[in-house]
Amino acid sequence: MTQPDFPPADAIEAAARRLLDGGLAAFPTETVYGLGADAENAAAVASIYATKGRPSNHPVIVHLAPEGDVAYWAADVPPEARQLMQAFWPGPLTLILKRAPHVGTWVTGGQDSVGLRCPSHPVAQALLSAFARGKPGGQGGLAGPSANKFGQVSPTRAEHVRAEFPDEVAQGMPVLDGGAAEVGIESTIVDLSRLDQGVGPVLLRPGHVSAAQIAAVLGRPVSRPDAAAPRASGTLKAHYAPHTPLELVDDARLARALAGEGLPAGRVALVAYAAPRASAGNIEWHAVPGDPARYAQALYARLRDLDGQGYARILLQAPPLSAEWDAVNDRIGRAAAAFSLETTGLQDNTVAGGPRDH
């Protein structure tokens, strides 16, 4: 992959100054683009929620520079957290830890835990370092949920952010262009905030760093969420959805669709791994990679592209139900749930307990 022309240092410094002044700035990470604000500025973080239309009890992740001190943000940094940081930071892993007393509940959704991660993208790291240098004691963190309207498809390119927030961009919000996101879906989230209660590591959201990789580092299994698990970013039953109705189809439903059964009038996009057999005249096939990492990298950009082509529906062939596809299945399951909930009158915007609630 050709490395893009990254923003010059003065553009990064200007974005950092805007953040220090309480404004917003969009920045690239290896996962998706984030909408950043000073995590210690309640008004700035409130501006993120207002701009995105995000529920106030839905926590945001605090992004730290590689030189940042996790102990500034967490009341306790257990050995398990240090092990995972050593193995996967900088990178697409978020740790949920007990928040330090001075960390505002405006980034935690009112909870006593806080999500922390250190992104690996060089532009994100440069911005975080420049921002932290302007903070007392050099300890700065950016609240940085995905830079899109709440519940919609996350942005993996700078042009996605500009299209999502044209008014904010027109008013001077910086959008730092770091090229296409390498991972393409949001970070893995692991809860370590209840180890002192005898609750081991819990996977709240699957991602590029797998549960098996985490278990291998810690030497113990990683559990699925229980009823008392903290709320975490991106764990609504319906999330990551395009505007065009999306239907996740198994092999049986795919066969019926190819025969023209249950399709709306108008053009229908079929996102599948192999060219389908003879199909109804209004179905247009779009190939996707058969490898889960490459599929994840392309997923959101593909959905955004299809969203702008006037399709009546998007049919998405269901991937295998294997551990390698866990993160992809999580995202597309939530995207499809947005429409199944709407059509049944059961739209639910409460925060789910974990990644398997849909």
Coordinates of C-alpha atoms in Angstrom, one line a residue:
M1 CA 0.0 0.0 0.0
T2 CA 1.4 3.4 -0.9
Q3 CA 1.8 5.7 2.1
P4 CA -0.3 8.8 1.7
D5 CA 1.0 12.3 2.0
F6 CA 0.4 12.9 5.7
P7 CA -0.5 16.4 7.0
P8 CA 2.4 18.8 7.6
A9 CA 3.5 19.5 11.2
D10 CA 1.9 22.9 11.2
A11 CA -1.5 21.4 10.4
I12 CA -1.2 18.9 13.2
E13 CA -0.1 21.7 15.6
A14 CA -3.1 23.8 14.5
A15 CA -5.4 20.9 15.2
A16 CA -3.8 20.4 18.6
R17 CA -4.3 24.1 19.4
R18 CA -8.0 23.9 18.5
L19 CA -8.4 20.9 20.8
L20 CA -6.7 22.7 23.6
D21 CA -9.1 25.6 23.1
G22 CA -12.0 23.3 23.6
G23 CA -12.8 22.6 19.9
L24 CA -13.2 19.4 17.9
A25 CA -10.9 17.9 15.3
A26 CA -11.1 14.7 13.3
F27 CA -8.1 12.5 13.1
P28 CA -7.1 9.1 11.6
T29 CA -6.4 6.0 13.5
E30 CA -5.5 2.5 12.3
T31 CA -9.1 1.4 13.0
V32 CA -11.4 4.3 11.9
Y33 CA -11.3 8.1 11.9
G34 CA -12.1 9.6 15.3
L35 CA -13.9 12.8 16.3
G36 CA -11.6 14.2 19.0
A37 CA -12.1 16.5 22.0
D38 CA -10.1 17.2 25.2
A39 CA -11.2 14.3 27.4
E40 CA -10.8 16.5 30.5
N41 CA -13.0 19.3 29.2
A42 CA -16.7 18.5 29.9
A43 CA -18.0 21.1 27.5
A44 CA -15.7 19.9 24.7
V45 CA -16.8 16.3 25.2
A46 CA -20.5 17.4 25.3
S47 CA -19.9 19.0 21.9
I48 CA -18.9 15.5 20.6
Y49 CA -22.2 14.1 21.9
A50 CA -24.2 16.9 20.4
T51 CA -22.4 16.8 17.0
K52 CA -22.8 13.0 16.7
G53 CA -26.3 12.8 18.3
R54 CA -24.8 10.3 20.7
P55 CA -26.7 9.2 23.9
S56 CA -25.1 10.7 27.0
N57 CA -24.8 7.3 28.8
H58 CA -22.8 5.8 25.9
P59 CA -19.1 6.1 27.0
V60 CA -16.3 7.3 24.8
I61 CA -12.7 5.9 24.5
V62 CA -9.8 8.1 25.7
H63 CA -6.9 8.0 23.2
L64 CA -3.4 8.4 24.6
A65 CA 0.0 9.2 23.1
P66 CA 2.6 6.4 23.3
E67 CA 4.4 8.4 26.1
G68 CA 1.1 8.9 28.0
D69 CA 0.8 7.6 31.5
V70 CA -2.1 5.2 31.9
A71 CA -1.9 5.5 35.7
Y72 CA -3.0 9.2 35.3
W73 CA -6.3 8.0 34.0
A74 CA -6.8 4.7 35.9
A75 CA -7.2 4.2 39.6
D76 CA -5.5 0.9 39.3
V77 CA -3.4 -0.6 36.4
P78 CA -3.3 -4.3 37.1
P79 CA -0.5 -6.6 35.8
E80 CA -2.9 -8.0 33.2
A81 CA -3.3 -4.5 31.7
R82 CA 0.4 -4.0 31.6
Q83 CA 0.8 -7.4 29.8
L84 CA -1.8 -6.4 27.1
M85 CA -0.3 -3.0 26.7
Q86 CA 3.1 -4.5 26.2
A87 CA 1.7 -7.0 23.6
F88 CA -0.7 -4.8 21.7
W89 CA -0.1 -1.1 22.3
P90 CA 0.2 1.0 20.2
G91 CA -2.6 -0.8 18.4
P92 CA -6.3 -1.6 18.1
L93 CA -7.0 -2.7 21.6
T94 CA -9.0 -0.7 24.2
L95 CA -8.7 -1.5 27.9
I96 CA -11.5 -0.8 30.4
L97 CA -10.0 0.0 33.8
K98 CA -11.3 1.6 37.0
R99 CA -11.2 5.4 36.4
A100 CA -9.0 7.7 38.5
P101 CA -11.1 10.0 40.8
H102 CA -10.4 13.1 38.7
V103 CA -11.4 11.6 35.4
G104 CA -14.8 13.1 34.5
T105 CA -17.9 10.9 34.2
W106 CA -18.6 12.7 30.9
V107 CA -16.3 10.3 29.1
T108 CA -17.4 7.2 31.0
G109 CA -21.1 7.4 30.5
G110 CA -21.5 8.0 34.2
Q111 CA -19.6 4.8 35.1
D112 CA -16.7 4.2 37.4
S113 CA -14.6 2.7 34.6
V114 CA -12.8 4.3 31.7
G115 CA -11.8 3.0 28.2
L116 CA -8.2 3.7 27.2
R117 CA -6.2 3.0 24.1
C118 CA -3.0 4.1 22.3
P119 CA -3.5 4.1 18.5
S120 CA -0.7 3.2 16.2
H121 CA -1.4 5.5 13.3
P122 CA 1.5 8.0 13.0
V123 CA -0.8 11.0 12.5
A124 CA -2.9 10.1 15.5
Q125 CA 0.3 9.8 17.6
A126 CA 1.7 13.1 16.4
L127 CA -1.6 14.8 17.2
L128 CA -1.9 13.2 20.7
S129 CA 1.7 14.1 21.5
A130 CA 1.3 17.7 20.4
F131 CA -2.0 18.0 22.4
A132 CA -0.4 16.5 25.5
R133 CA 2.5 19.0 25.3
G134 CA 0.0 21.8 25.8
K135 CA -1.6 20.2 28.9
P136 CA -0.4 20.8 32.5
G137 CA 2.0 18.1 33.3
G138 CA 2.0 16.8 29.8
Q139 CA -0.9 14.3 30.4
G140 CA -3.5 14.9 27.8
G141 CA -6.0 12.4 26.3
L142 CA -8.5 12.8 23.5
A143 CA -12.0 11.5 23.7
G144 CA -12.3 10.0 20.2
P145 CA -15.4 8.1 19.1
S146 CA -15.8 7.4 15.4
A147 CA -16.3 10.6 13.3
N148 CA -19.8 9.9 12.1
K149 CA -23.4 10.5 13.1
F150 CA -24.3 8.1 15.9
G151 CA -25.3 4.6 14.8
Q152 CA -24.2 5.1 11.2
V153 CA -21.3 3.6 9.2
S154 CA -17.9 4.5 10.7
P155 CA -15.5 6.5 8.4
T156 CA -12.3 5.0 7.2
R157 CA -11.2 7.9 5.0
A158 CA -11.0 11.6 5.5
E159 CA -13.5 12.3 2.7
H160 CA -16.1 10.2 4.7
V161 CA -15.7 12.6 7.6
R162 CA -16.1 15.7 5.5
A163 CA -19.2 14.2 3.9
E164 CA -20.6 13.4 7.3
F165 CA -20.0 16.8 8.9
P166 CA -20.0 19.4 6.2
D167 CA -21.3 22.2 8.5
E168 CA -18.6 21.6 11.1
V169 CA -15.9 21.5 8.4
A170 CA -17.2 24.7 6.9
Q171 CA -16.9 26.3 10.3
G172 CA -13.2 25.3 10.5
M173 CA -13.1 21.9 12.2
P174 CA -9.8 20.3 11.1
V175 CA -9.9 16.9 9.4
L176 CA -6.4 15.4 9.4
D177 CA -6.0 13.1 6.4
G178 CA -4.0 10.0 7.1
G179 CA -5.2 7.9 4.2
A180 CA -7.4 4.8 4.3
A181 CA -7.6 3.1 7.7
E182 CA -5.5 0.0 7.8
V183 CA -7.7 -2.1 10.1
G184 CA -11.1 -0.7 9.0
I185 CA -13.2 -1.6 12.0
E186 CA -13.2 -0.4 15.6
S187 CA -10.8 -1.6 18.3
T188 CA -11.2 -4.7 20.4
I189 CA -12.5 -3.8 23.9
V190 CA -11.5 -5.8 26.9
D191 CA -12.8 -5.2 30.5
L192 CA -10.3 -5.5 33.2
S193 CA -12.1 -3.3 35.7
R194 CA -13.4 -6.1 37.9
L195 CA -10.4 -8.3 38.5
D196 CA -10.5 -7.4 42.2
Q197 CA -14.0 -8.8 42.3
G198 CA -12.9 -12.1 40.9
V199 CA -14.2 -11.4 37.4
G200 CA -11.6 -12.2 34.8
P201 CA -11.0 -10.4 31.5
V202 CA -14.2 -9.9 29.5
L203 CA -14.5 -9.3 25.8
L204 CA -17.0 -6.4 25.3
R205 CA -16.4 -5.8 21.6
P206 CA -14.5 -8.1 19.2
G207 CA -11.9 -6.6 16.9
H208 CA -8.6 -7.0 15.1
V209 CA -7.0 -8.3 18.3
S210 CA -8.8 -11.6 18.9
A211 CA -9.9 -13.2 22.1
A212 CA -7.5 -16.0 21.4
Q213 CA -4.6 -13.6 21.2
I214 CA -5.6 -11.9 24.4
A215 CA -6.0 -15.3 26.2
A216 CA -2.6 -16.4 25.0
V217 CA -0.9 -13.3 26.5
L218 CA -2.7 -13.5 29.8
G219 CA -2.6 -17.3 30.1
R220 CA -6.3 -17.4 31.0
P221 CA -9.6 -17.5 29.0
V222 CA -11.5 -14.4 28.0
S223 CA -15.2 -14.4 28.9
R224 CA -18.3 -13.1 27.1
P225 CA -20.1 -10.2 28.8
D226 CA -22.3 -10.8 31.9
A227 CA -25.2 -8.7 33.1
A228 CA -22.9 -6.5 35.2
A229 CA -20.4 -5.8 32.5
P230 CA -19.7 -2.1 31.9
R231 CA -21.3 -0.3 29.0
A232 CA -18.8 0.2 26.1
S233 CA -18.6 2.0 22.8
G234 CA -20.3 0.3 19.8
T235 CA -22.3 -2.3 21.7
L236 CA -25.8 -1.2 20.8
K237 CA -28.0 -3.9 19.4
A238 CA -28.3 -1.8 16.2
H239 CA -25.2 0.1 15.1
Y240 CA -22.8 0.7 12.2
A241 CA -25.8 1.0 9.7
P242 CA -25.9 2.5 6.3
H243 CA -29.0 4.5 5.2
T244 CA -30.0 1.9 2.6
P245 CA -31.9 -1.0 4.1
L246 CA -29.4 -3.9 4.7
E247 CA -30.3 -7.5 4.9
L248 CA -27.9 -10.2 6.1
V249 CA -28.6 -13.4 4.1
D250 CA -27.7 -17.0 4.8
D251 CA -27.4 -19.5 1.9
A252 CA -31.1 -20.4 1.9
R253 CA -32.2 -16.8 1.9
L254 CA -29.6 -16.0 -0.8
A255 CA -31.0 -18.7 -3.0
R256 CA -34.5 -17.3 -2.7
A257 CA -33.3 -13.8 -3.4
L258 CA -31.5 -15.0 -6.5
A259 CA -34.8 -16.5 -7.7
G260 CA -36.4 -13.1 -7.2
E261 CA -38.3 -13.9 -4.0
G262 CA -38.8 -11.2 -1.4
L263 CA -37.0 -8.4 -3.2
P264 CA -38.2 -4.8 -3.4
A265 CA -38.7 -2.9 -6.6
G266 CA -35.6 -1.2 -7.9
R267 CA -32.0 -2.1 -7.9
V268 CA -30.6 -4.5 -5.3
A269 CA -26.9 -4.8 -4.4
L270 CA -25.6 -8.3 -3.5
V271 CA -22.4 -8.3 -1.6
A272 CA -21.0 -11.8 -1.9
Y273 CA -17.8 -13.9 -2.0
A274 CA -18.3 -15.5 -5.4
A275 CA -20.3 -14.7 -8.5
P276 CA -23.9 -15.9 -8.0
R277 CA -25.8 -18.2 -10.3
A278 CA -28.3 -16.7 -12.7
S279 CA -30.3 -14.2 -10.6
A280 CA -33.2 -11.8 -10.7
G281 CA -32.7 -9.0 -13.1
N282 CA -32.6 -6.3 -10.5
I283 CA -29.7 -7.8 -8.5
E284 CA -26.2 -6.3 -9.0
W285 CA -23.3 -8.3 -7.6
H286 CA -20.4 -6.8 -5.7
A287 CA -17.4 -9.0 -4.8
V288 CA -15.8 -8.8 -1.4
P289 CA -12.6 -10.5 -0.1
G290 CA -12.9 -13.9 1.4
D291 CA -10.2 -13.1 4.0
P292 CA -11.6 -11.7 7.3
A293 CA -8.9 -9.0 7.8
R294 CA -9.2 -7.8 4.2
Y295 CA -13.0 -7.9 4.4
A296 CA -12.9 -5.8 7.6
Q297 CA -10.6 -3.3 6.0
A298 CA -13.0 -2.8 3.1
L299 CA -16.3 -3.2 4.8
Y300 CA -17.3 0.4 5.8
A301 CA -15.9 2.0 2.6
R302 CA -18.0 -0.5 0.6
L303 CA -21.1 0.2 2.6
R304 CA -20.7 3.9 2.2
D305 CA -20.1 3.5 -1.6
L306 CA -23.2 1.4 -2.0
D307 CA -25.2 3.8 0.1
G308 CA -24.7 6.5 -2.5
Q309 CA -25.7 4.5 -5.5
G310 CA -29.5 4.6 -5.2
Y311 CA -30.1 0.9 -4.3
A312 CA -33.4 -0.1 -2.8
R313 CA -31.7 -2.7 -0.6
I314 CA -28.3 -4.2 0.2
L315 CA -28.1 -8.0 0.6
L316 CA -25.0 -9.1 2.5
Q317 CA -23.9 -12.7 2.3
A318 CA -23.3 -14.0 5.8
P319 CA -19.7 -14.9 6.5
P320 CA -18.7 -18.1 8.3
L321 CA -19.5 -18.4 12.0
S322 CA -15.9 -18.9 13.0
A323 CA -13.6 -17.1 15.5
E324 CA -11.7 -15.5 12.7
W325 CA -14.9 -13.8 11.5
D326 CA -16.1 -12.8 15.0
A327 CA -15.4 -9.0 14.6
V328 CA -16.9 -8.8 11.1
N329 CA -20.0 -10.8 12.1
D330 CA -20.4 -8.5 15.1
R331 CA -20.4 -5.3 12.9
I332 CA -22.6 -6.6 10.1
G333 CA -25.0 -8.2 12.5
R334 CA -25.6 -4.9 14.2
A335 CA -25.9 -3.1 10.9
A336 CA -28.6 -5.5 9.8
A337 CA -30.3 -5.3 13.2
A338 CA -30.9 -1.6 12.7
F339 CA -33.4 -2.5 9.9
S340 CA -34.9 -5.6 11.4
L341 CA -35.7 -3.7 14.6
E342 CA -37.2 -0.8 12.6
T343 CA -39.4 -3.1 10.5
T344 CA -40.7 -4.9 13.5
G345 CA -41.3 -1.8 15.5
L346 CA -38.7 -2.8 18.1
Q347 CA -36.0 -0.1 17.5
D348 CA -33.9 -0.2 20.7
N349 CA -31.3 2.5 21.4
T350 CA -30.4 1.4 24.8
V351 CA -26.8 0.3 25.4
A352 CA -26.4 -3.4 25.2
G353 CA -24.5 -5.5 27.6
G354 CA -22.0 -6.8 25.0
P355 CA -21.3 -7.8 21.5
R356 CA -23.7 -10.8 21.3
D357 CA -26.9 -9.0 22.3
H358 CA -28.3 -8.6 18.8

